[in-house]
Coordinates of C-alpha atoms and ligand atoms in Angstrom, one line a residue:
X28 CA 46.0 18.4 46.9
X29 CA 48.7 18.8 44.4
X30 CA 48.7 17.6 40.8
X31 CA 48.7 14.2 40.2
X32 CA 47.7 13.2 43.9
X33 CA 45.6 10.3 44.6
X34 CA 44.0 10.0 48.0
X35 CA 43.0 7.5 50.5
X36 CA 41.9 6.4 53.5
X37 CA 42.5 3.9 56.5
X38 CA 41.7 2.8 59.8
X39 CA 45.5 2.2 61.4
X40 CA 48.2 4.1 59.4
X41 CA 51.9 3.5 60.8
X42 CA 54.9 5.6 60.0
X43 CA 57.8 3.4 60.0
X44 CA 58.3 0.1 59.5
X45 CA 61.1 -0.8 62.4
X46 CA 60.9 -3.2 65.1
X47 CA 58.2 -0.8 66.6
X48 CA 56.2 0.1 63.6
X49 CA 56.5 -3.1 61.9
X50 CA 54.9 -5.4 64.6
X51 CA 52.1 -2.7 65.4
X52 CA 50.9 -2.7 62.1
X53 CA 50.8 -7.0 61.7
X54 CA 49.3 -7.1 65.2
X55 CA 46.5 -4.1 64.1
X56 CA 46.0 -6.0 60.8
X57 CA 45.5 -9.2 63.3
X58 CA 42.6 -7.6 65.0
X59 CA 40.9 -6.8 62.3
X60 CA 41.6 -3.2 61.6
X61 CA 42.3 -1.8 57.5
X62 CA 46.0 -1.0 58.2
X63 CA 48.6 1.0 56.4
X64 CA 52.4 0.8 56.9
X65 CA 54.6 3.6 55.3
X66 CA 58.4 3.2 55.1
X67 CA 60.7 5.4 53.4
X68 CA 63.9 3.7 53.5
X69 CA 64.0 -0.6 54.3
X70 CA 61.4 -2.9 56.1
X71 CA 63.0 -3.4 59.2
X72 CA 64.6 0.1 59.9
X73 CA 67.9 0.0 61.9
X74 CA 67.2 -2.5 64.0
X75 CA 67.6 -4.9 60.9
X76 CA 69.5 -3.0 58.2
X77 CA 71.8 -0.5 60.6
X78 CA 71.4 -2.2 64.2
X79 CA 71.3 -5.1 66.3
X80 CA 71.3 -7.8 63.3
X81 CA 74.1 -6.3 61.2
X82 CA 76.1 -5.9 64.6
X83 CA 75.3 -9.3 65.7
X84 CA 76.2 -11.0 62.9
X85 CA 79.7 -9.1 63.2
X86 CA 79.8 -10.1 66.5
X87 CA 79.5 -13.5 65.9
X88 CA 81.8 -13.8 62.8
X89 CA 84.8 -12.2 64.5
X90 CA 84.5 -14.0 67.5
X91 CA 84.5 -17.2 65.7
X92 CA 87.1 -15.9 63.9
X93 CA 89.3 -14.6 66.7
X94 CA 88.3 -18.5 69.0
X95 CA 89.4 -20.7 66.5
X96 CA 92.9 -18.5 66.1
X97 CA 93.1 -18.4 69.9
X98 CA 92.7 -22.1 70.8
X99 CA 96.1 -24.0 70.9
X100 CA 94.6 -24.7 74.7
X101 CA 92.2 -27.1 73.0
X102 CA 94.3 -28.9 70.7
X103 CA 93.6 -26.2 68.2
X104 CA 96.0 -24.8 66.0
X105 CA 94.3 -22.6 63.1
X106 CA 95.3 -18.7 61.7
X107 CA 91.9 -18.3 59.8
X108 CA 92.0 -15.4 57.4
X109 CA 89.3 -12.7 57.4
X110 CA 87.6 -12.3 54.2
X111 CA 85.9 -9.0 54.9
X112 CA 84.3 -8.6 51.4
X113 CA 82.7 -12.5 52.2
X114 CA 82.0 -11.6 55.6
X115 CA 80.4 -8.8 54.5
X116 CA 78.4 -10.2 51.7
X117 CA 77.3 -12.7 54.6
X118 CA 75.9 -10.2 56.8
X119 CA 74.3 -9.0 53.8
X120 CA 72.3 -12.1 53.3
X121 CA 70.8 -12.3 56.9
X122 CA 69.8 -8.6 56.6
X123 CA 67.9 -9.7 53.2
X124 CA 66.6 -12.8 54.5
X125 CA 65.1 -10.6 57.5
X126 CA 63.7 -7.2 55.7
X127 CA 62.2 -9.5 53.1
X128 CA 61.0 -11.7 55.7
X129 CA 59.2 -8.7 57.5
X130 CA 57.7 -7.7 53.6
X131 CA 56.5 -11.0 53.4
X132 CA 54.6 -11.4 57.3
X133 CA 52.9 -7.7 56.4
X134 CA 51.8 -8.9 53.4
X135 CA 50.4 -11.8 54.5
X136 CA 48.9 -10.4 57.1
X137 CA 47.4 -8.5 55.1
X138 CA 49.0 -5.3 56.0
X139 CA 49.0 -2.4 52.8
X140 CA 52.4 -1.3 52.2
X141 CA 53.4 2.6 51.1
X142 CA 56.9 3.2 50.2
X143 CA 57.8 7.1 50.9
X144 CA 58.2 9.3 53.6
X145 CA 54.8 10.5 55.4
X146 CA 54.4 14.0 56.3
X147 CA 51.3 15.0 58.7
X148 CA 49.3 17.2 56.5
X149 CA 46.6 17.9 59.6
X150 CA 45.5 15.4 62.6
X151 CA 43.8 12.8 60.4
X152 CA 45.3 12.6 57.0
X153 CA 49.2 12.7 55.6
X154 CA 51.1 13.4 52.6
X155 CA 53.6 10.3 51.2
X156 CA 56.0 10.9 48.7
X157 CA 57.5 8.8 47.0
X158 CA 61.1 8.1 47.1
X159 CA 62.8 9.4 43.8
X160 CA 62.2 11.7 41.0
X161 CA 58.7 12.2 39.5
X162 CA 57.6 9.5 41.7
X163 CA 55.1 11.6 42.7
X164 CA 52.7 11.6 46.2
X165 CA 49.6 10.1 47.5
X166 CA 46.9 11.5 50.4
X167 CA 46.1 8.7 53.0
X168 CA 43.4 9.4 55.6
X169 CA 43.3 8.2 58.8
X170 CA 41.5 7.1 61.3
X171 CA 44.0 6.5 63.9
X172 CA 48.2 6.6 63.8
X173 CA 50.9 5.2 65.5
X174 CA 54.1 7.0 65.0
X175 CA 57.5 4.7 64.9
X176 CA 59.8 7.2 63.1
X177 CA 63.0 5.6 65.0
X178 CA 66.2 7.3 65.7
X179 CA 69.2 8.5 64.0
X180 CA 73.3 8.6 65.8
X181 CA 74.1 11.9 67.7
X182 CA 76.6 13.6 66.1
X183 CA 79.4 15.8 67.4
X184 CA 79.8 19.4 66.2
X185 CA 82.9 18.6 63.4
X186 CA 82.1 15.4 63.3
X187 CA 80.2 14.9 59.9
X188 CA 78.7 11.5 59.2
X189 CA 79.2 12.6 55.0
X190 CA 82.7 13.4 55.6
X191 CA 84.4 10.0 54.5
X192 CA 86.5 8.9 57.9
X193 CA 83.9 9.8 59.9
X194 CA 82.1 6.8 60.7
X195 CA 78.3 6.6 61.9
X196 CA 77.5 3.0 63.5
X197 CA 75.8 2.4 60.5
X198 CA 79.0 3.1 58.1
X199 CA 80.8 0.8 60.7
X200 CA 78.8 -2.1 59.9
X201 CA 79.1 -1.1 56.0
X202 CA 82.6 -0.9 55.8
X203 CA 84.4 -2.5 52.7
X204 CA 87.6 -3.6 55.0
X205 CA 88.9 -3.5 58.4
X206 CA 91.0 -0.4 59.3
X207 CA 94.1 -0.8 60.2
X208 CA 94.1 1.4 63.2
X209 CA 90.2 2.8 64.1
X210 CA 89.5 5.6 67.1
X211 CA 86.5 4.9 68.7
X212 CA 84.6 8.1 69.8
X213 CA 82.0 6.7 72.7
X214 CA 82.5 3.9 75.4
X215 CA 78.4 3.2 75.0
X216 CA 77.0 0.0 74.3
X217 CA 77.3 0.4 70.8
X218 CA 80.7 1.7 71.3
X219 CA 81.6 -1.2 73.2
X220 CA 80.4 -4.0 70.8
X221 CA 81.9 -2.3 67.5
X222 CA 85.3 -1.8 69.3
X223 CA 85.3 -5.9 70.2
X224 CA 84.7 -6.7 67.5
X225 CA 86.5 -4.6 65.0
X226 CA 89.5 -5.7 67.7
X227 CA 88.9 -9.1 66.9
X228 CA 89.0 -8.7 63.1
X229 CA 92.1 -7.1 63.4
X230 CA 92.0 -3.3 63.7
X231 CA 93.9 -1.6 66.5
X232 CA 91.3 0.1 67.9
X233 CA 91.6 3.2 71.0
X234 CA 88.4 4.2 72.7
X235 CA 87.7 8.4 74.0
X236 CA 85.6 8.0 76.6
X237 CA 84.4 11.9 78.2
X238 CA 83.2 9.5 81.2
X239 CA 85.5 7.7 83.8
X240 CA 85.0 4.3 82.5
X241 CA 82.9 1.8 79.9
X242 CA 79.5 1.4 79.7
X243 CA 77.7 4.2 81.8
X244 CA 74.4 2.8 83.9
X245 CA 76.1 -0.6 84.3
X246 CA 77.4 -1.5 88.3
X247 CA 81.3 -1.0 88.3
X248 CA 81.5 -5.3 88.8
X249 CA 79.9 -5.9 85.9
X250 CA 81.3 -3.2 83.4
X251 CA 85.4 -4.2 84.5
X252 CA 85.0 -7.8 83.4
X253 CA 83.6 -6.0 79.8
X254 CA 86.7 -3.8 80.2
X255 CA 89.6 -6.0 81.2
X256 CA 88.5 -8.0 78.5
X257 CA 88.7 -5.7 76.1
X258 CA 92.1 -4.2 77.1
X259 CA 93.5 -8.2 76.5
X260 CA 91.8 -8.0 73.2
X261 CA 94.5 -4.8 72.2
X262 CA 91.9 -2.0 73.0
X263 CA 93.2 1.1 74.3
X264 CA 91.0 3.1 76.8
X265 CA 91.4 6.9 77.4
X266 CA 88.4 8.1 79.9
X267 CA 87.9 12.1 80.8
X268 CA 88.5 12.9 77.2
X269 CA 86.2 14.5 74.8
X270 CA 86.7 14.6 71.1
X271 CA 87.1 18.1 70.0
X272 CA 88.0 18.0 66.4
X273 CA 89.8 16.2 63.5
X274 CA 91.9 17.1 60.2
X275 CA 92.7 14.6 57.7
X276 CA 97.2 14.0 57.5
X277 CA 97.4 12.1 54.3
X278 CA 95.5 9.1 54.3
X279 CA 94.8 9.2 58.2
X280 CA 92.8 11.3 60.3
X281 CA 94.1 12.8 63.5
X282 CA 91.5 13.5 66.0
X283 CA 92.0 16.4 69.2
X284 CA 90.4 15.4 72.1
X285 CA 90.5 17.6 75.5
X286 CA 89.7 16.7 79.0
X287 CA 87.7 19.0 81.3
X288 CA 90.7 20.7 82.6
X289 CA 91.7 22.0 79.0
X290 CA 94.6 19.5 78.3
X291 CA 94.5 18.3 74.5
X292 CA 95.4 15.0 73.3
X293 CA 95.5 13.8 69.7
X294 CA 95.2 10.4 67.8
X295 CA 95.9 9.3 64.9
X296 CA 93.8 6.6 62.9
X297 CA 92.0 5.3 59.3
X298 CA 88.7 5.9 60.7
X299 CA 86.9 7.6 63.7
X300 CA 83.3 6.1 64.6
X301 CA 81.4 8.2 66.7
X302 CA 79.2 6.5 69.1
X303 CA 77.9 8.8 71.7
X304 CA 74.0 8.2 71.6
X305 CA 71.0 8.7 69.3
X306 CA 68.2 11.2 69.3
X307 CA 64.3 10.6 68.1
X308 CA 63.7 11.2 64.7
X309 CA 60.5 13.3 64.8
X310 CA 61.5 16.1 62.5
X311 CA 60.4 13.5 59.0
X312 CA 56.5 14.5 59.9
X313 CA 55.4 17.6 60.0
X314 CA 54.1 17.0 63.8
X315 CA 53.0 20.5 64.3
X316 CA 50.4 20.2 61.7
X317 CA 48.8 17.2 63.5
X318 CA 49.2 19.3 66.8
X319 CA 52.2 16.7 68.0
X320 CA 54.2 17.9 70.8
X321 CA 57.5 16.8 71.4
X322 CA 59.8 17.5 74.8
X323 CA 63.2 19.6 74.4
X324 CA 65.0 16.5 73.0
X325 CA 62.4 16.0 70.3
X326 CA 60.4 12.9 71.7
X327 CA 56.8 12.5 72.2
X328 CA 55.5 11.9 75.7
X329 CA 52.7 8.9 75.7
X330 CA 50.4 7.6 78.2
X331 CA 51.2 3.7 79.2
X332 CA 48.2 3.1 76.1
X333 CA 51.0 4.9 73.8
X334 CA 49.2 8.2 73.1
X335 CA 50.2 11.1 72.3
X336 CA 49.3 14.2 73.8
X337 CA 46.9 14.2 70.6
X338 CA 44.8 10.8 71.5
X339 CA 44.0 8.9 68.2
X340 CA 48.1 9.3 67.4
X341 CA 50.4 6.9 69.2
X342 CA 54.3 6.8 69.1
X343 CA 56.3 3.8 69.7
X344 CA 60.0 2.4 69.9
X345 CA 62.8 5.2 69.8
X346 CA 60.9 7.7 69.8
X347 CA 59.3 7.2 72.9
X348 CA 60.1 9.6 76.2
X349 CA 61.2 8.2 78.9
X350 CA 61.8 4.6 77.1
X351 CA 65.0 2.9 76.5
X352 CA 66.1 2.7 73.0
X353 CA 66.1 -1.0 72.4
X354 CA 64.1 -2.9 69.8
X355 CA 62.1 -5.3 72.0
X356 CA 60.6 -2.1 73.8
X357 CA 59.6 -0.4 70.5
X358 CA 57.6 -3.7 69.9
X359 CA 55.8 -4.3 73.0
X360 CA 55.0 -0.5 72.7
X361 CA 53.5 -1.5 68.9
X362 CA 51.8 -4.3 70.1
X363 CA 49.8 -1.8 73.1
X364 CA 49.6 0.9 70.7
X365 CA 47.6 -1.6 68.4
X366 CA 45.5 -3.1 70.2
X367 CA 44.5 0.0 72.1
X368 CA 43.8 1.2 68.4
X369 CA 41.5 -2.0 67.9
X370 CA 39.6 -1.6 71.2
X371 CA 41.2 -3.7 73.3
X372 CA 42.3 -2.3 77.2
X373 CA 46.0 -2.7 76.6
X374 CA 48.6 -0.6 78.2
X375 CA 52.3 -1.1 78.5
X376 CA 53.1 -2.0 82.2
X377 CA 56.0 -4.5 81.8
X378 CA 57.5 -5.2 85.1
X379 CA 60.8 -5.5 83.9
X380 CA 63.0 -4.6 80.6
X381 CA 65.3 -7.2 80.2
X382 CA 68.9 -5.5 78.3
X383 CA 71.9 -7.1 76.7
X384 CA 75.4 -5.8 75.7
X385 CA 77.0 -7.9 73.3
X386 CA 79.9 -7.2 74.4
X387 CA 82.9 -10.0 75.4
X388 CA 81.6 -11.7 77.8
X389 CA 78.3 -10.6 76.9
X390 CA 75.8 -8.8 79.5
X391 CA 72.4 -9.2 80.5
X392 CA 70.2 -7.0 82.9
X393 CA 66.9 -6.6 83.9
X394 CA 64.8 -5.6 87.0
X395 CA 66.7 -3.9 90.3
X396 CA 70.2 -3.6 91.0
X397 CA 71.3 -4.3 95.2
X398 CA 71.3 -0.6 95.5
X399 CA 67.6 -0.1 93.7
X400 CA 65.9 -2.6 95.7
X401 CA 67.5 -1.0 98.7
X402 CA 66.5 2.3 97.4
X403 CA 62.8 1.4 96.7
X404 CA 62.6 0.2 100.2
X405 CA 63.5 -3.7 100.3
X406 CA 65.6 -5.7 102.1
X407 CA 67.6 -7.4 98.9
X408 CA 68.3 -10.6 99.6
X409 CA 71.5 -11.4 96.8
X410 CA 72.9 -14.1 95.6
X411 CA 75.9 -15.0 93.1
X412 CA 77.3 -17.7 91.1
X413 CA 80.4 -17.3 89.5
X414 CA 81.3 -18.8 85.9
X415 CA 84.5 -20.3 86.5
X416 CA 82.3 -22.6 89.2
X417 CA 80.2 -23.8 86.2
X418 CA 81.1 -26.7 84.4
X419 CA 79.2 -25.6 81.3
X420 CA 81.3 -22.5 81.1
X421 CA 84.6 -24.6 81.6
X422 CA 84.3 -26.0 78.7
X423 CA 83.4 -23.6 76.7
X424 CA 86.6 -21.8 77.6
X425 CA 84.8 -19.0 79.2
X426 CA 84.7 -18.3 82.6
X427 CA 84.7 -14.9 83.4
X428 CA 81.8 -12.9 85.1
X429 CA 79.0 -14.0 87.1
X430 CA 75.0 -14.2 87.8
X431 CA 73.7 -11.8 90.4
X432 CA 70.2 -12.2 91.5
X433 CA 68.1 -10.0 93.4
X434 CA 65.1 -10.5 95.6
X435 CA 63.0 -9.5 98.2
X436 CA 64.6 -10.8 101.4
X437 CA 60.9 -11.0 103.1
X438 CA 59.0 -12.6 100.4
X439 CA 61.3 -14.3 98.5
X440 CA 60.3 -12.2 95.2
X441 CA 63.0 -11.8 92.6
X442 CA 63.5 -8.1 91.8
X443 CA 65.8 -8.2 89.1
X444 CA 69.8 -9.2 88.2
X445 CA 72.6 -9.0 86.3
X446 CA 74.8 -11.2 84.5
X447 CA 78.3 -10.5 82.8
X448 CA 79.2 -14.0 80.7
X449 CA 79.2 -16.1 78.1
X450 CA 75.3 -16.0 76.8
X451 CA 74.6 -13.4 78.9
X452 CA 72.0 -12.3 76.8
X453 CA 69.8 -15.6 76.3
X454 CA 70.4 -16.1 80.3
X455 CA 68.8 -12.7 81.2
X456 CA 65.3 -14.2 79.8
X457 CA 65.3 -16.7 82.8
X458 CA 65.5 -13.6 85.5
X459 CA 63.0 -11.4 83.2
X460 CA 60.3 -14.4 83.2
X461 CA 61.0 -14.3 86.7
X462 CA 60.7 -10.9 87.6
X463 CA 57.5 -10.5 85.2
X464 CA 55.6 -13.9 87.0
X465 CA 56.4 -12.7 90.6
X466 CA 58.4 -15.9 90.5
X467 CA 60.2 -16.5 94.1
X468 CA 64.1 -17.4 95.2
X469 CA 62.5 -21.1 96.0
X470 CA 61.1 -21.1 92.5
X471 CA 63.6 -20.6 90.7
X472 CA 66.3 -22.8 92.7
X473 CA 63.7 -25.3 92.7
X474 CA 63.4 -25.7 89.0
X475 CA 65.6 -28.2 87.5
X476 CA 67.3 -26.9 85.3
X477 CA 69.3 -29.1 82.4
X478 CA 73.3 -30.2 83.0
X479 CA 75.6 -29.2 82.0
X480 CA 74.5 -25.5 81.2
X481 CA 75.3 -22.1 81.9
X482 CA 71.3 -21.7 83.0
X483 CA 72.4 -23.9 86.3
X484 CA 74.1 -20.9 87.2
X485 CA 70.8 -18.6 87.5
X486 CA 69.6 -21.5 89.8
X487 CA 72.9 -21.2 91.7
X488 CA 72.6 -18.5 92.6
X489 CA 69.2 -18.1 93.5
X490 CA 70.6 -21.1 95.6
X491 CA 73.3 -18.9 97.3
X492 CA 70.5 -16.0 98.1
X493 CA 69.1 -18.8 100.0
X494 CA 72.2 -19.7 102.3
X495 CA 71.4 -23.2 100.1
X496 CA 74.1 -23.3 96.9
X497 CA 75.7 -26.4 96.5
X498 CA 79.0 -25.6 94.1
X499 CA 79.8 -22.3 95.7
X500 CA 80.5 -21.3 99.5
X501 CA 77.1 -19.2 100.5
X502 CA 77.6 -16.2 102.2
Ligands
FAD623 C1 74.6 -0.4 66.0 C2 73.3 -0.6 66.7 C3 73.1 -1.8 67.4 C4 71.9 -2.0 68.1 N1 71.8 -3.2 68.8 C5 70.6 -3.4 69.5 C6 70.4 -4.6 70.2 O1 71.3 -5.5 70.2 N2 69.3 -4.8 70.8 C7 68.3 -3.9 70.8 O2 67.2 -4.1 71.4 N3 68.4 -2.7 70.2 C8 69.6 -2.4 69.5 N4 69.7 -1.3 68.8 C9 68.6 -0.3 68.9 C10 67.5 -0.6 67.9 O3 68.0 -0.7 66.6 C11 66.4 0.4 68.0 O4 66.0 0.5 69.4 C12 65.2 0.0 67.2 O5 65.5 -0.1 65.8 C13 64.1 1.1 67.3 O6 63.0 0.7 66.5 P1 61.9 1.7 66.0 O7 60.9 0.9 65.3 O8 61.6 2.7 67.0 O9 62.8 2.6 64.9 P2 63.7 2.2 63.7 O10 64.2 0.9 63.7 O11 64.7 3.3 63.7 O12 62.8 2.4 62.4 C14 62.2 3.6 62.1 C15 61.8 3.6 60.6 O13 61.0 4.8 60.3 C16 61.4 5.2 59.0 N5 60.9 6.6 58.9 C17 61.4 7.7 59.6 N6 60.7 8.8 59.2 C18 59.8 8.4 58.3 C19 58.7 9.0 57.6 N7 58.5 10.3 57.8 N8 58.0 8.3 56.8 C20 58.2 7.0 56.6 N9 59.2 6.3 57.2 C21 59.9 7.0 58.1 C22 62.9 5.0 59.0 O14 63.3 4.9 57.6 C23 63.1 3.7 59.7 O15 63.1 2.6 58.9 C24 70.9 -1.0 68.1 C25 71.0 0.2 67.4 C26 72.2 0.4 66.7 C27 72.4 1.6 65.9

């Protein structure tokens, strides 16, 4: 123990207080169990301060922005002015209202809070320090840990996130203004949503893509509505290219990129965000000296209790094998990982992981493609309804994409779907309750669903998997 260290013990200590870590740590301190949550940079982690609510609220103000300036259709005649600095300070506000929010539930849950960054000393105790100088370090003990140390943006040799154009996500959704002409590096989700909506405030913005199109994982029908709308928004794709390397010409930047054949292109631009993935962060810890292993890329493997390969440590959320990286998996992960820790026989065996892209029109995914329930063995029984048959979407303006659902042509069961739209990602819930309660075709065409709303289209087209739709022709 080093001078000036104080030491301590608890039952449940979590490192890392994001969407994963946060909720493991309430729900441990629900069952009971003397919990400790240690954070070393905001309550909330990048979900809240870097992530999905910084983006989101983006995403929202420059649509709003870019609908009222494109509505002379509805009798709507407006130029609005961005005010980045207010927009900014906006965004600012929900982040503060959340991250204090998520003090405030730990607290009154009755959660102890640690501010610093834990280090594994051996497999049952760790060494905090505190943030700053001469803050000094405390020794907690514990009993049992749950890991939920996040992730941080890949970057690309040359590409330094400290070098000023160089943009991380997270400097995206800091910036002070709107750049006047921004290369995007990345045609990811992230990628995707930033370009949107940076080309709805106003930027010209040109995506490098080292893949052949948008949105890698997604079927080709669903990704080319995401595209085509982009391209009308001013966004300029260039797929089979790879960013190479940048140099700064005046104020600008101009970035090489080459193709797999060797041939070079270069663009010129303000700023260059690069948004080609992120990777675990498991290298804050010290995992060795707990006896942690981690695979090649630097996540832990867990059993579906979340333990690691040491059993009284879990890991949850980004760091996670095997796991997409989304913040509603980190906390179902945290909520196993606790109540495994308090006793209880929880495991993680979701049938389905609903995902969203947020993106214009937005998408939402969960369960089997066509092709994977053909693959696993069914007979997919599919059915669609497009938006521009929905009254809801007609007047909202918004008609592009569709609802695909797919089930089980011999029981009926729904499998899974996919739907490129407006509210893409609130409609995906009704397919994921679906798919998680073994819900049928019949069931889901059979429940009345509220008119006029875009949800009548996830019973349209469980409908037109039936042969029974009554606004579209079945098939
Ligand atoms: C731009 C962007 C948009 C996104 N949008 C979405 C979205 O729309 N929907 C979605 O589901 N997901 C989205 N994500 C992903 C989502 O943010 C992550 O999946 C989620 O935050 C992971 O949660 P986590 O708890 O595992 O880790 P994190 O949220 O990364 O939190 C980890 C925390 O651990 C702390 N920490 C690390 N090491 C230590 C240590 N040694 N000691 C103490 N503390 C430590 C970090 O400071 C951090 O606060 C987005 C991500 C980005 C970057």
């Amino acid at each position: 123990m080093v001078v000036g260290d104080i030491s301590t013990g608890t039952e449940v200590l979590v490192i890392g207080a994001g969407p994963g870590g946060y909720v493991a740590a309430i729900r441990a301190a629900q069952r009971g169990l003397d919990t400790t949550l240690v954070e070393r940079d905001a309550y909330g982690g990048t979900c809240l301060n870097h992530g999905c609510i910084p983006s989101k609220a983006y995403i929202t103000a420059s649509s709003l922005a870019h609908e009222a300036g494109t509505a002379e259709e509805m009798g709507i005649h407006a130029d609005p002015a961005v005010d980045m600095s207010q927009m900014r300070s906006w965004k600012d506000d929900v982040v503060d209202g959340l991250t204090s929010g998520v003090e405030k539930l730990c607290k009154a849950n009755g959660v102890n809070l640690i501010e610093g960054t834990a280090r594994f000393k051996d497999d049952s105790s760790v060494r905090i320090e505190h943030g700053g100088e001469g803050q000094g370090s405390e020794t907690v003990e514990f009993e049992r840990c749950i890991v939920a140390t996040g992730s941080r943006p890949v970057q690309i040799p040359g590409f330094e996130f400290t070098d000023d154009p160089v943009w991380s996500s997270r400097d995206a959704l800091a910036a002070e203004s709107v750049p006047d002409e921004l290369l995007v590096v990345g045609a990811g989700y992230i990628g995707m949503e930033l370009s949107t909506a940076f080309a709805k405030l106003g930027a010209d913005v040109t995506v490098v893509e080292m893949l052949e199109d948008v949105l890698p994982g997604y079927e080709d029908d669903v990704s080319s509505v995401v595209r085509k709308r982009a391209e009308e928004l001013g966004v300029k794709f260039n797929f089979g290219e790879g960013a190479s390397g940048w140099s700064p010409d005046g104020d600008d930047v101009v970035v090489e990129t080459e193709t797999e054949d060797g041939e070079t292109a270069s663009y010129r631009a303000d700023k260059v965000l690069v948004a080609v993935g992120r990777s675990p962060v498991t290298d804050t810890v010290d995992a060795e000296n707990a006896g942690l292993e981690t695979d090649e890329k630097g996540f832990f493997e867990t059993d579906d209790r979340m333990r690691t390969n040491v059993e009284h440590i879990y890991a949850v959320g980004d760091v996670v094998a095997d796991s997409p990286m989304l913040a509603h998996v980190g906390s179902k992960e945290g909520i196993v990982a606790a109540e495994h820790a308090a006793g209880e026989p929880a495991a993680y065996d979701a049938q389905a992981v609903p995902a969203a892209v947020f993106t214009d029109p937005e998408i939402g995914t969960v369960g089997m493609t066509e092709a994977e329930a053909e693959e696993a063995g069914f007979t997919p029984a599919v059915g669609k309804m497009p938006f521009n048959a929905s009254g809801r979407a007609m007047t909202t303006g918004h008609t592009e994409g569709f609802v695909r659902i797919v089930a089980d042509e011999d029981s009926g069961f729904v499998l899974g779907g996919q739907i490129v739209g407006p509210e893409a990602s609130e409609l995906v819930a009704e397919l994921a309750l679906a798919v998680e309660m073994g819900a049928t075709l019949e069931d889901v065409a059979s429940t009345v669903h509220t008119h006029p709303t875009l949800a009548e289209a996830v019973m349209e087209a469980a409908e037109n998997a039936r042969g029974e739709a009554i606004h579209t022709l079945n098939r």
